[in-house]
Amino acid sequence: MDQEALGSVVLLAIVTLISVVQNDQTLSVFLTAFFASKVEHESKHCNGKGFQRPGSSAFDRVYTANQNCGHAYPTFLAVLWCAGLLCSQAPAAFAGLMYLFVRQKYFVGYLGERTQSTPGYLFGKRIILFLFLMSVAGILNYYLIFFFGSDFEMHIKTITGAISPLLLIP
Amino acid sequence: MDQEALGSVVLLAIVTLISVVQNDQTLSVFLTAFFASKVEHESKHCNGKGFQRPGSSAFDRVYTANQNCGHAYPTFLAVLWCAGLLCSQAPAAFAGLMYLFVRQKYFVGYLGERTQSTPGYLFGKRIILFLFLMSVAGILNYYLIFFFGSDFEMHIKTITGAISPLLLIP
Amino acid sequence: MDQEALGSVVLLAIVTLISVVQNDQTLSVFLTAFFASKVEHESKHCNGKGFQRPGSSAFDRVYTANQNCGHAYPTFLAVLWCAGLLCSQAPAAFAGLMYLFVRQKYFVGYLGERTQSTPGYLFGKRIILFLFLMSVAGILNYYLIFFFGSDFEMHIKTITGAISPLLLIP
């Protein structure tokens, strides 16, 4: 790709690469817990202490957290790139970075001992919604140019740039 | 991206955004069933009525349907974008839309009570095959131009545009 | 897309299509095993021989292999396309092809009977790392051009082209 086309995706690529590193970390935690659970299960089986009650073990929590993160990942990538390509790159990359922070917090919080207050099964809904609305705005703007010749791209970029810091509010 | 490059991906982006909304719906159904199953399990455990027979509960069906849809999603996205970029955008977006309809029907049908007639474990094979063949046709066309200088792009676009309505046949 | 832009992604698209075919094969093996396991389970249940010991059945092995492959797939696609677009196409496509070979070997090895020597839970780490470093090199090069005007693209392409055959070493 030439320099100009590269410039329009480089921030998105950086966020994607960070998410890959995070995926890898998450997978490592999962596999460590998997091995530990295997060993625990085997020892329990040999001692004949009966079946493990499902839903209570640490492994189950890690497994659920890993499943949730894994299922949401392709959706996140699709929305991130759509928002970045169709609308504005910098706010999309910022929102993607916020999503990765929230995911890290979610995964760490899930492994905590407080089973009473599991931090919900969904996370980062607000950020995904923001990226989704950015994509929709970009598509609407394309059709406005196509049919009416009026370009609101600068306004949309200003607005999304102004709204994106609001994602920092917890 | 400039207006022209945007025009060549805008339909694909729209289909991707619709699929994201559908993913979200599917996930909501799954999580509702997950909570219901948890509660049911706990109450059964407390009453000491024994273990739930696996494979028979409503949760198992939802879980399997969700797993199947989730696993097929990255494959679908990859084939959709390859077909749209390499060959022709409009038929690819149409086929993607058909796939989303079939997936909706599949998921709803899976949750039905008729365990005798589960609607199979695979869905939309014909649509994925169509998108795959479109991608292959686009790649072949690229190499034909590269080596022989003969361009069949118009013919391929006409053919795929003519075939795509056949996907409507159930 | 025009011919030139198509030329910069065609190899990546070919690797992606091969990976889709492989996904499909993997899914077929998984579903065959799933049906077999269902039947086996039902017959065992009816004969009242008690519960199946988890972790020992062939289905569990297939299930784990399928889960591992499925979870790593979006990560692989993201790194492959980032490396191909940001840095150099041919070495990235070659590395992607190597990854698919390793995955095939991993999946087949997983289904083998030697439970003592399961071939690890992670695979292709070296290839993913290579693609990741290629992406990072491409991003660094972009910022070097942007800030200093010095272009190392040719050197990076030469180096990655020279290193990529090393991935053949098992």
Short mmCIF file of C-alpha atoms in Angstrom, two decimals:
data_model
loop_
_atom_site.label_atom_id
_atom_site.label_comp_id
_atom_site.label_asym_id
_atom_site.label_seq_id
_atom_site.Cartn_x
_atom_site.Cartn_y
_atom_site.Cartn_z
CA MET A 1 0.00 0.00 0.00
CA ASP A 2 1.18 3.55 -0.59
CA GLN A 3 1.93 5.95 2.21
CA GLU A 4 -1.41 7.77 2.12
CA ALA A 5 -3.57 4.63 2.23
CA LEU A 6 -1.34 3.30 4.99
CA GLY A 7 -1.89 6.46 7.01
CA SER A 8 -5.64 5.87 7.05
CA VAL A 9 -5.36 2.45 8.73
CA VAL A 10 -2.19 2.58 10.82
CA LEU A 11 -3.93 3.48 14.11
CA LEU A 12 -6.52 0.74 13.60
CA ALA A 13 -3.72 -1.73 12.93
CA ILE A 14 -1.95 -0.72 16.14
CA VAL A 15 -5.12 -1.29 18.20
CA THR A 16 -5.63 -4.65 16.47
CA LEU A 17 -2.09 -5.73 17.32
CA ILE A 18 -2.56 -4.73 20.98
CA SER A 19 -5.78 -6.76 21.07
CA VAL A 20 -3.89 -9.77 19.68
CA VAL A 21 -1.33 -9.53 22.49
CA GLN A 22 -4.18 -9.31 25.01
CA ASN A 23 -5.92 -12.32 23.46
CA ASP A 24 -2.73 -14.25 23.92
CA GLN A 25 -2.48 -13.29 27.59
CA THR A 26 -6.11 -14.24 28.15
CA LEU A 27 -5.53 -17.59 26.48
CA SER A 28 -2.50 -18.25 28.67
CA VAL A 29 -4.50 -17.62 31.85
CA PHE A 30 -7.23 -19.90 30.52
CA LEU A 31 -4.84 -22.73 29.69
CA THR A 32 -3.08 -22.50 33.05
CA ALA A 33 -6.46 -22.80 34.75
CA PHE A 34 -7.38 -25.66 32.40
CA PHE A 35 -4.32 -27.69 33.37
CA ALA A 36 -4.85 -26.94 37.04
CA SER A 37 -8.47 -28.04 36.78
CA LYS A 38 -7.46 -31.25 34.99
CA VAL A 39 -5.01 -32.12 37.76
CA GLU A 40 -7.52 -31.24 40.46
CA HIS A 41 -10.20 -33.30 38.75
CA GLU A 42 -7.94 -36.31 38.39
CA SER A 43 -6.84 -36.23 42.02
CA LYS A 44 -10.45 -35.92 43.15
CA HIS A 45 -11.45 -38.79 40.96
CA CYS A 46 -8.73 -41.05 42.30
CA ASN A 47 -9.57 -40.24 45.89
CA GLY A 48 -13.18 -41.05 45.19
CA LYS A 49 -14.51 -37.90 46.79
CA GLY A 50 -17.31 -37.67 44.27
CA PHE A 51 -18.16 -35.26 41.54
CA GLN A 52 -17.21 -31.62 41.54
CA ARG A 53 -20.20 -29.35 41.88
CA PRO A 54 -20.48 -27.46 38.62
CA GLY A 55 -20.54 -23.68 38.63
CA SER A 56 -18.47 -23.30 41.75
CA SER A 57 -14.88 -23.95 40.67
CA ALA A 58 -12.33 -21.34 39.67
CA PHE A 59 -11.97 -23.06 36.32
CA ASP A 60 -15.63 -22.52 35.47
CA ARG A 61 -15.25 -18.81 36.04
CA VAL A 62 -12.14 -18.63 33.84
CA TYR A 63 -13.87 -20.73 31.20
CA THR A 64 -16.93 -18.46 31.10
CA ALA A 65 -14.83 -15.29 31.02
CA ASN A 66 -12.73 -16.71 28.19
CA GLN A 67 -15.80 -17.80 26.23
CA ASN A 68 -17.44 -14.39 26.61
CA CYS A 69 -14.30 -12.53 25.53
CA GLY A 70 -13.72 -14.92 22.62
CA HIS A 71 -17.26 -14.63 21.29
CA ALA A 72 -17.23 -10.84 21.39
CA TYR A 73 -13.86 -10.53 19.63
CA PRO A 74 -14.85 -10.87 15.93
CA THR A 75 -17.73 -8.45 16.52
CA PHE A 76 -15.34 -5.94 18.06
CA LEU A 77 -12.86 -6.22 15.18
CA ALA A 78 -15.62 -5.78 12.57
CA VAL A 79 -17.09 -2.69 14.24
CA LEU A 80 -13.68 -1.15 14.89
CA TRP A 81 -12.57 -1.38 11.26
CA CYS A 82 -15.94 -0.31 9.87
CA ALA A 83 -15.98 2.77 12.09
CA GLY A 84 -12.36 3.60 11.31
CA LEU A 85 -12.66 3.20 7.55
CA LEU A 86 -16.11 4.69 7.01
CA CYS A 87 -16.00 7.57 9.44
CA SER A 88 -12.94 8.79 11.30
CA GLN A 89 -9.83 6.93 12.29
CA ALA A 90 -8.55 8.59 15.47
CA PRO A 91 -11.78 8.43 17.58
CA ALA A 92 -12.33 4.82 16.47
CA ALA A 93 -8.82 3.82 17.53
CA PHE A 94 -9.31 5.63 20.86
CA ALA A 95 -12.61 3.82 21.47
CA GLY A 96 -10.93 0.51 20.57
CA LEU A 97 -8.21 1.20 23.10
CA MET A 98 -10.85 1.96 25.76
CA TYR A 99 -12.56 -1.34 24.90
CA LEU A 100 -9.32 -3.24 25.46
CA PHE A 101 -8.91 -1.59 28.88
CA VAL A 102 -12.49 -2.50 29.82
CA ARG A 103 -11.94 -6.07 28.64
CA GLN A 104 -8.78 -6.40 30.73
CA LYS A 105 -10.63 -5.09 33.78
CA TYR A 106 -13.54 -7.44 33.04
CA PHE A 107 -11.32 -10.48 32.75
CA VAL A 108 -9.33 -9.69 35.89
CA GLY A 109 -12.53 -8.89 37.80
CA TYR A 110 -14.06 -12.17 36.69
CA LEU A 111 -11.23 -14.19 38.20
CA GLY A 112 -11.70 -12.46 41.54
CA GLU A 113 -13.10 -14.37 44.48
CA ARG A 114 -16.23 -12.29 44.97
CA THR A 115 -18.75 -14.64 43.38
CA GLN A 116 -21.53 -12.52 44.82
CA SER A 117 -20.70 -9.60 42.60
CA THR A 118 -19.68 -11.02 39.26
CA PRO A 119 -19.21 -8.03 36.98
CA GLY A 120 -21.96 -8.95 34.54
CA TYR A 121 -21.76 -11.02 31.40
CA LEU A 122 -21.56 -8.16 28.97
CA PHE A 123 -18.95 -5.46 28.86
CA GLY A 124 -18.05 -2.50 26.76
CA LYS A 125 -21.59 -2.21 25.35
CA ARG A 126 -21.32 1.57 25.35
CA ILE A 127 -18.08 1.51 23.37
CA ILE A 128 -19.42 -0.97 20.80
CA LEU A 129 -22.52 1.24 20.46
CA PHE A 130 -20.33 4.30 19.91
CA LEU A 131 -18.33 2.53 17.17
CA PHE A 132 -21.57 1.26 15.63
CA LEU A 133 -23.09 4.76 15.52
CA MET A 134 -19.87 6.09 13.98
CA SER A 135 -20.17 3.51 11.20
CA VAL A 136 -23.81 4.40 10.60
CA ALA A 137 -22.92 8.10 10.44
CA GLY A 138 -20.20 7.33 7.91
CA ILE A 139 -22.60 5.31 5.73
CA LEU A 140 -25.30 8.02 5.91
CA ASN A 141 -22.72 10.63 4.96
CA TYR A 142 -21.67 8.55 1.94
CA TYR A 143 -25.24 8.41 0.66
CA LEU A 144 -25.78 12.12 1.36
CA ILE A 145 -22.79 12.92 -0.84
CA PHE A 146 -23.96 10.43 -3.43
CA PHE A 147 -27.52 11.73 -3.72
CA PHE A 148 -27.39 15.38 -2.63
CA GLY A 149 -23.74 16.33 -3.00
CA SER A 150 -23.60 17.76 0.52
CA ASP A 151 -20.62 16.65 2.57
CA PHE A 152 -20.95 16.55 6.36
CA GLU A 153 -17.72 14.63 6.88
CA MET A 154 -15.94 17.46 8.69
CA HIS A 155 -18.88 17.98 11.05
CA ILE A 156 -19.13 14.25 11.80
CA LYS A 157 -15.40 14.05 12.48
CA THR A 158 -15.59 17.06 14.82
CA ILE A 159 -18.58 15.61 16.69
CA THR A 160 -17.11 12.11 17.10
CA GLY A 161 -13.79 13.62 18.17
CA ALA A 162 -15.64 15.66 20.79
CA ILE A 163 -17.77 12.76 22.05
CA SER A 164 -15.04 10.11 22.27
CA PRO A 165 -13.46 11.49 25.53
CA LEU A 166 -16.87 10.89 27.17
CA LEU A 167 -16.08 7.16 26.95
CA LEU A 168 -13.54 7.73 29.73
CA ILE A 169 -16.41 8.29 32.20
CA PRO A 170 -16.89 4.96 33.95
CA MET B 1 -10.90 6.89 2.52
CA ASP B 2 -11.98 8.84 -0.53
CA GLN B 3 -15.47 8.67 -1.95
CA GLU B 4 -14.68 6.14 -4.68
CA ALA B 5 -12.93 3.62 -2.43
CA LEU B 6 -15.76 4.05 0.08
CA GLY B 7 -18.31 3.24 -2.63
CA SER B 8 -16.70 -0.16 -3.23
CA VAL B 9 -17.14 -1.32 0.38
CA VAL B 10 -20.23 0.51 1.67
CA LEU B 11 -22.68 -2.35 0.98
CA LEU B 12 -20.35 -4.87 2.62
CA ALA B 13 -20.07 -2.57 5.64
CA ILE B 14 -23.87 -2.35 5.90
CA VAL B 15 -24.22 -6.16 5.88
CA THR B 16 -21.46 -6.42 8.50
CA LEU B 17 -23.23 -3.93 10.75
CA ILE B 18 -26.52 -5.84 10.44
CA SER B 19 -24.70 -9.05 11.34
CA VAL B 20 -23.26 -7.33 14.43
CA VAL B 21 -26.76 -6.36 15.57
CA GLN B 22 -27.91 -9.95 15.02
CA ASN B 23 -24.92 -11.31 16.96
CA ASP B 24 -25.94 -9.09 19.82
CA GLN B 25 -29.52 -10.38 19.78
CA THR B 26 -28.29 -13.97 19.67
CA LEU B 27 -25.99 -13.30 22.61
CA SER B 28 -28.87 -11.80 24.59
CA VAL B 29 -31.04 -14.89 24.04
CA PHE B 30 -28.09 -17.06 25.05
CA LEU B 31 -27.42 -15.13 28.25
CA THR B 32 -31.07 -15.11 29.26
CA ALA B 33 -31.13 -18.88 28.86
CA PHE B 34 -27.82 -19.11 30.74
CA PHE B 35 -29.20 -17.28 33.76
CA ALA B 36 -32.41 -19.32 33.66
CA SER B 37 -30.40 -22.52 33.51
CA LYS B 38 -28.22 -21.42 36.44
CA VAL B 39 -31.26 -20.72 38.58
CA GLU B 40 -32.89 -23.98 37.58
CA HIS B 41 -29.72 -25.91 38.30
CA GLU B 42 -29.28 -24.34 41.71
CA SER B 43 -32.86 -25.01 42.74
CA LYS B 44 -32.58 -28.62 41.58
CA HIS B 45 -29.33 -29.01 43.45
CA CYS B 46 -30.82 -27.67 46.65
CA ASN B 47 -33.85 -29.89 46.40
CA GLY B 48 -31.59 -32.88 45.87
CA LYS B 49 -33.53 -34.18 42.89
CA GLY B 50 -30.38 -35.44 41.22
CA PHE B 51 -28.46 -34.48 38.16
CA GLN B 52 -30.03 -32.99 35.08
CA ARG B 53 -29.85 -35.33 32.12
CA PRO B 54 -27.54 -33.71 29.60
CA GLY B 55 -28.77 -33.04 26.10
CA SER B 56 -32.39 -32.60 27.02
CA SER B 57 -32.62 -29.14 28.55
CA ALA B 58 -33.57 -25.98 26.69
CA PHE B 59 -30.26 -24.46 27.73
CA ASP B 60 -28.27 -27.14 25.94
CA ARG B 61 -30.08 -26.36 22.71
CA VAL B 62 -29.46 -22.63 23.07
CA TYR B 63 -25.84 -23.29 23.96
CA THR B 64 -25.26 -25.49 20.91
CA ALA B 65 -27.01 -23.04 18.58
CA ASN B 66 -24.95 -20.18 19.96
CA GLN B 67 -21.70 -22.15 19.63
CA ASN B 68 -22.46 -23.12 16.04
CA CYS B 69 -23.34 -19.55 15.05
CA GLY B 70 -20.32 -18.15 16.86
CA HIS B 71 -17.86 -20.54 15.24
CA ALA B 72 -19.18 -19.87 11.74
CA TYR B 73 -19.08 -16.08 12.11
CA PRO B 74 -15.39 -15.30 11.35
CA THR B 75 -15.56 -17.64 8.35
CA PHE B 76 -18.62 -15.81 7.06
CA LEU B 77 -17.01 -12.39 7.49
CA ALA B 78 -13.82 -13.50 5.70
CA VAL B 79 -15.67 -14.99 2.73
CA LEU B 80 -18.05 -12.04 2.46
CA TRP B 81 -15.29 -9.44 2.28
CA CYS B 82 -13.11 -11.54 -0.05
CA ALA B 83 -16.02 -12.01 -2.47
CA GLY B 84 -17.02 -8.36 -2.30
CA LEU B 85 -13.53 -6.97 -2.80
CA LEU B 86 -12.20 -9.45 -5.34
CA CYS B 87 -15.26 -9.93 -7.50
CA SER B 88 -18.44 -7.91 -7.30
CA GLN B 89 -19.93 -6.00 -4.42
CA ALA B 90 -23.71 -6.07 -4.92
CA PRO B 91 -24.20 -9.87 -5.31
CA ALA B 92 -21.87 -10.50 -2.37
CA ALA B 93 -23.84 -8.12 -0.14
CA PHE B 94 -27.10 -9.74 -1.27
CA ALA B 95 -25.76 -13.22 -0.47
CA GLY B 96 -24.57 -11.95 2.92
CA LEU B 97 -28.04 -10.64 3.66
CA MET B 98 -29.57 -14.00 2.69
CA TYR B 99 -27.08 -15.71 5.04
CA LEU B 100 -28.23 -13.51 7.91
CA PHE B 101 -31.86 -14.41 7.21
CA VAL B 102 -31.01 -18.12 7.16
CA ARG B 103 -29.05 -17.77 10.39
CA GLN B 104 -31.98 -16.04 12.10
CA LYS B 105 -34.31 -18.81 10.95
CA TYR B 106 -31.79 -21.43 12.09
CA PHE B 107 -31.43 -19.93 15.55
CA VAL B 108 -35.18 -19.50 16.05
CA GLY B 109 -35.84 -23.01 14.73
CA TYR B 110 -33.22 -24.42 17.07
CA LEU B 111 -34.99 -23.03 20.11
CA GLY B 112 -38.28 -24.65 19.08
CA GLU B 113 -39.66 -27.56 21.01
CA ARG B 114 -39.48 -30.13 18.24
CA THR B 115 -36.38 -32.02 19.35
CA GLN B 116 -37.17 -34.72 16.82
CA SER B 117 -36.52 -32.44 13.89
CA THR B 118 -33.55 -30.29 14.83
CA PRO B 119 -32.73 -28.27 11.75
CA GLY B 120 -29.27 -29.70 11.26
CA TYR B 121 -25.97 -28.48 12.58
CA LEU B 122 -24.87 -26.64 9.49
CA PHE B 123 -26.68 -23.84 7.76
CA GLY B 124 -26.17 -21.53 4.84
CA LYS B 125 -23.68 -23.92 3.20
CA ARG B 126 -24.98 -22.99 -0.23
CA ILE B 127 -24.51 -19.27 0.40
CA ILE B 128 -20.99 -19.71 1.76
CA LEU B 129 -20.19 -21.85 -1.29
CA PHE B 130 -21.55 -19.13 -3.59
CA LEU B 131 -19.40 -16.47 -1.92
CA PHE B 132 -16.40 -18.79 -2.04
CA LEU B 133 -16.82 -19.43 -5.78
CA MET B 134 -17.19 -15.66 -6.35
CA SER B 135 -13.85 -15.12 -4.60
CA VAL B 136 -12.19 -17.86 -6.67
CA ALA B 137 -13.60 -16.33 -9.87
CA GLY B 138 -12.21 -12.93 -8.84
CA ILE B 139 -8.75 -14.40 -8.17
CA LEU B 140 -8.72 -16.33 -11.46
CA ASN B 141 -9.75 -13.17 -13.29
CA TYR B 142 -6.89 -11.25 -11.67
CA TYR B 143 -4.35 -13.80 -12.89
CA LEU B 144 -5.91 -13.92 -16.36
CA ILE B 145 -5.45 -10.15 -16.66
CA PHE B 146 -1.95 -10.43 -15.24
CA PHE B 147 -0.73 -13.16 -17.59
CA PHE B 148 -2.88 -12.88 -20.71
CA GLY B 149 -4.31 -9.38 -20.56
CA SER B 150 -7.84 -10.63 -21.11
CA ASP B 151 -10.42 -9.18 -18.77
CA PHE B 152 -13.53 -11.23 -17.98
CA GLU B 153 -14.63 -9.00 -15.11
CA MET B 154 -17.80 -7.76 -16.82
CA HIS B 155 -18.85 -11.32 -17.70
CA ILE B 156 -18.21 -12.55 -14.17
CA LYS B 157 -20.19 -9.66 -12.69
CA THR B 158 -23.11 -10.36 -15.04
CA ILE B 159 -23.08 -14.07 -14.23
CA THR B 160 -22.88 -13.62 -10.45
CA GLY B 161 -25.60 -10.96 -10.61
CA ALA B 162 -27.79 -13.41 -12.51
CA ILE B 163 -27.10 -16.37 -10.22
CA SER B 164 -27.53 -14.56 -6.90
CA PRO B 165 -31.38 -14.46 -7.01
CA LEU B 166 -31.28 -18.29 -7.14
CA LEU B 167 -30.20 -18.16 -3.48
CA LEU B 168 -33.77 -17.14 -2.67
CA ILE B 169 -34.94 -20.67 -3.53
CA PRO B 170 -35.20 -22.51 -0.21
CA MET C 1 -11.06 -2.45 -6.73
CA ASP C 2 -8.64 -1.63 -9.52
CA GLN C 3 -5.98 -4.03 -10.71
CA GLU C 4 -3.12 -2.53 -8.69
CA ALA C 5 -4.95 -2.52 -5.36
CA LEU C 6 -6.14 -6.06 -6.07
CA GLY C 7 -2.56 -7.17 -6.66
CA SER C 8 -1.58 -6.11 -3.15
CA VAL C 9 -4.14 -8.37 -1.45
CA VAL C 10 -4.63 -11.31 -3.81
CA LEU C 11 -2.16 -13.65 -2.05
CA LEU C 12 -3.68 -12.83 1.34
CA ALA C 13 -7.13 -13.57 -0.06
CA ILE C 14 -5.96 -16.95 -1.39
CA VAL C 15 -4.57 -17.94 2.02
CA THR C 16 -7.82 -16.78 3.66
CA LEU C 17 -9.89 -18.92 1.29
CA ILE C 18 -7.71 -21.98 1.97
CA SER C 19 -8.18 -21.40 5.71
CA VAL C 20 -11.96 -21.27 5.18
CA VAL C 21 -11.89 -24.66 3.45
CA GLN C 22 -9.81 -26.05 6.31
CA ASN C 23 -12.22 -24.59 8.89
CA ASP C 24 -15.00 -26.40 7.14
CA GLN C 25 -13.15 -29.72 7.22
CA THR C 26 -12.38 -29.25 10.90
CA LEU C 27 -16.02 -28.50 11.60
CA SER C 28 -17.11 -31.62 9.75
CA VAL C 29 -14.78 -33.81 11.83
CA PHE C 30 -16.10 -32.11 14.95
CA LEU C 31 -19.75 -32.64 14.03
CA THR C 32 -19.20 -36.30 13.10
CA ALA C 33 -17.59 -36.82 16.50
CA PHE C 34 -20.43 -34.88 18.13
CA PHE C 35 -23.09 -37.13 16.62
CA ALA C 36 -21.09 -40.24 17.51
CA SER C 37 -20.71 -39.03 21.06
CA LYS C 38 -24.45 -38.28 21.32
CA VAL C 39 -25.30 -41.80 20.19
CA GLU C 40 -22.74 -43.34 22.51
CA HIS C 41 -23.99 -41.29 25.41
CA GLU C 42 -27.61 -42.21 24.77
CA SER C 43 -26.83 -45.92 24.56
CA LYS C 44 -24.78 -45.75 27.73
CA HIS C 45 -27.56 -43.89 29.48
CA CYS C 46 -30.15 -46.46 28.46
CA ASN C 47 -27.98 -49.36 29.56
CA GLY C 48 -27.52 -47.69 32.92
CA LYS C 49 -23.76 -48.19 32.93
CA GLY C 50 -23.27 -44.90 34.74
CA PHE C 51 -21.65 -41.64 33.78
CA GLN C 52 -18.88 -41.32 31.27
CA ARG C 53 -15.63 -40.28 32.83
CA PRO C 54 -14.88 -36.80 31.53
CA GLY C 55 -11.58 -36.13 29.79
CA SER C 56 -11.09 -39.63 28.46
CA SER C 57 -13.47 -39.87 25.50
CA ALA C 58 -12.51 -39.24 21.89
CA PHE C 59 -15.18 -36.57 21.70
CA ASP C 60 -13.56 -34.51 24.42
CA ARG C 61 -10.31 -34.48 22.50
CA VAL C 62 -12.06 -33.39 19.29
CA TYR C 63 -14.02 -30.78 21.20
CA THR C 64 -10.91 -29.29 22.79
CA ALA C 65 -9.00 -29.29 19.49
CA ASN C 66 -11.92 -27.61 17.76
CA GLN C 67 -12.27 -25.00 20.51
CA ASN C 68 -8.55 -24.19 20.43
CA CYS C 69 -8.51 -23.85 16.63
CA GLY C 70 -11.70 -21.77 16.64
CA HIS C 71 -10.48 -19.35 19.28
CA ALA C 72 -7.16 -18.76 17.52
CA TYR C 73 -8.74 -18.17 14.11
CA PRO C 74 -9.78 -14.47 14.35
CA THR C 75 -6.39 -13.65 15.85
CA PHE C 76 -4.67 -15.38 12.96
CA LEU C 77 -6.75 -13.54 10.34
CA ALA C 78 -6.12 -10.16 11.99
CA VAL C 79 -2.34 -10.66 12.19
CA LEU C 80 -2.13 -12.08 8.65
CA TRP C 81 -3.87 -9.10 7.06
CA CYS C 82 -2.06 -6.53 9.19
CA ALA C 83 1.32 -8.02 8.25
CA GLY C 84 0.37 -8.29 4.58
CA LEU C 85 -1.00 -4.78 4.25
CA LEU C 86 1.47 -2.90 6.44
CA CYS C 87 4.67 -4.65 5.51
CA SER C 88 5.11 -7.13 2.70
CA GLN C 89 2.59 -9.41 1.06
CA ALA C 90 4.51 -12.46 -0.13
CA PRO C 91 6.27 -13.41 3.15
CA ALA C 92 3.03 -12.87 5.06
CA ALA C 93 1.11 -15.18 2.72
CA PHE C 94 3.89 -17.77 2.99
CA ALA C 95 3.78 -17.61 6.79
CA GLY C 96 -0.01 -17.92 6.69
CA LEU C 97 0.29 -21.03 4.55
CA MET C 98 2.81 -22.51 7.02
CA TYR C 99 0.35 -21.76 9.84
CA LEU C 100 -2.38 -23.68 8.04
CA PHE C 101 -0.07 -26.68 7.63
CA VAL C 102 0.83 -26.58 11.32
CA ARG C 103 -2.85 -26.32 12.27
CA GLN C 104 -3.73 -29.33 10.13
CA LYS C 105 -0.94 -31.32 11.76
CA TYR C 106 -2.07 -30.15 15.19
CA PHE C 107 -5.67 -31.15 14.62
CA VAL C 108 -4.79 -34.56 13.19
CA GLY C 109 -2.27 -35.17 15.97
CA TYR C 110 -4.86 -34.24 18.56
CA LEU C 111 -7.24 -36.92 17.36
CA GLY C 112 -4.55 -39.58 17.65
CA GLU C 113 -4.76 -42.22 20.31
CA ARG C 114 -1.58 -41.30 22.17
CA THR C 115 -3.15 -39.45 25.08
CA GLN C 116 0.20 -39.48 26.84
CA SER C 117 1.75 -37.14 24.31
CA THR C 118 -0.90 -34.61 23.39
CA PRO C 119 0.84 -32.10 21.14
CA GLY C 120 0.39 -29.11 23.40
CA TYR C 121 -2.45 -26.66 23.57
CA LEU C 122 -0.83 -23.92 21.57
CA PHE C 123 0.45 -24.16 18.04
CA GLY C 124 2.02 -21.93 15.46
CA LYS C 125 3.24 -19.47 18.12
CA ARG C 126 6.42 -18.84 16.14
CA ILE C 127 4.49 -18.04 12.96
CA ILE C 128 2.08 -15.68 14.74
CA LEU C 129 5.09 -13.99 16.33
CA PHE C 130 6.74 -13.60 12.91
CA LEU C 131 3.60 -12.02 11.44
CA PHE C 132 3.28 -9.80 14.50
CA LEU C 133 6.86 -8.56 14.17
CA MET C 134 6.29 -7.91 10.46
CA SER C 135 3.31 -5.70 11.35
CA VAL C 136 5.32 -3.83 13.96
CA ALA C 137 8.13 -3.29 11.43
CA GLY C 138 5.63 -1.92 8.94
CA ILE C 139 4.16 0.49 11.50
CA LEU C 140 7.61 1.67 12.60
CA ASN C 141 8.58 2.21 8.98
CA TYR C 142 5.44 4.30 8.43
CA TYR C 143 6.32 6.61 11.31
CA LEU C 144 9.97 6.81 10.22
CA ILE C 145 8.84 8.05 6.79
CA PHE C 146 6.33 10.38 8.43
CA PHE C 147 8.76 12.02 10.85
CA PHE C 148 12.20 11.64 9.28
CA GLY C 149 11.49 10.98 5.62
CA SER C 150 13.76 7.96 5.57
CA ASP C 151 12.28 4.88 3.91
CA PHE C 152 13.47 1.46 5.02
CA GLU C 153 10.71 -0.40 3.22
CA MET C 154 13.03 -2.13 0.75
CA HIS C 155 15.34 -3.30 3.55
CA ILE C 156 12.43 -4.60 5.62
CA LYS C 157 11.01 -6.47 2.64
CA THR C 158 14.40 -8.03 1.91
CA ILE C 159 14.89 -9.07 5.55
CA THR C 160 11.39 -10.57 5.97
CA GLY C 161 11.75 -12.37 2.64
CA ALA C 162 15.04 -13.82 3.83
CA ILE C 163 13.74 -14.83 7.28
CA SER C 164 10.46 -16.41 6.16
CA PRO C 165 12.05 -19.69 4.87
CA LEU C 166 13.33 -20.23 8.43
CA LEU C 167 9.72 -20.97 9.40
CA LEU C 168 10.09 -24.26 7.52
CA ILE C 169 12.45 -25.52 10.26
CA PRO C 170 10.26 -27.61 12.56
#
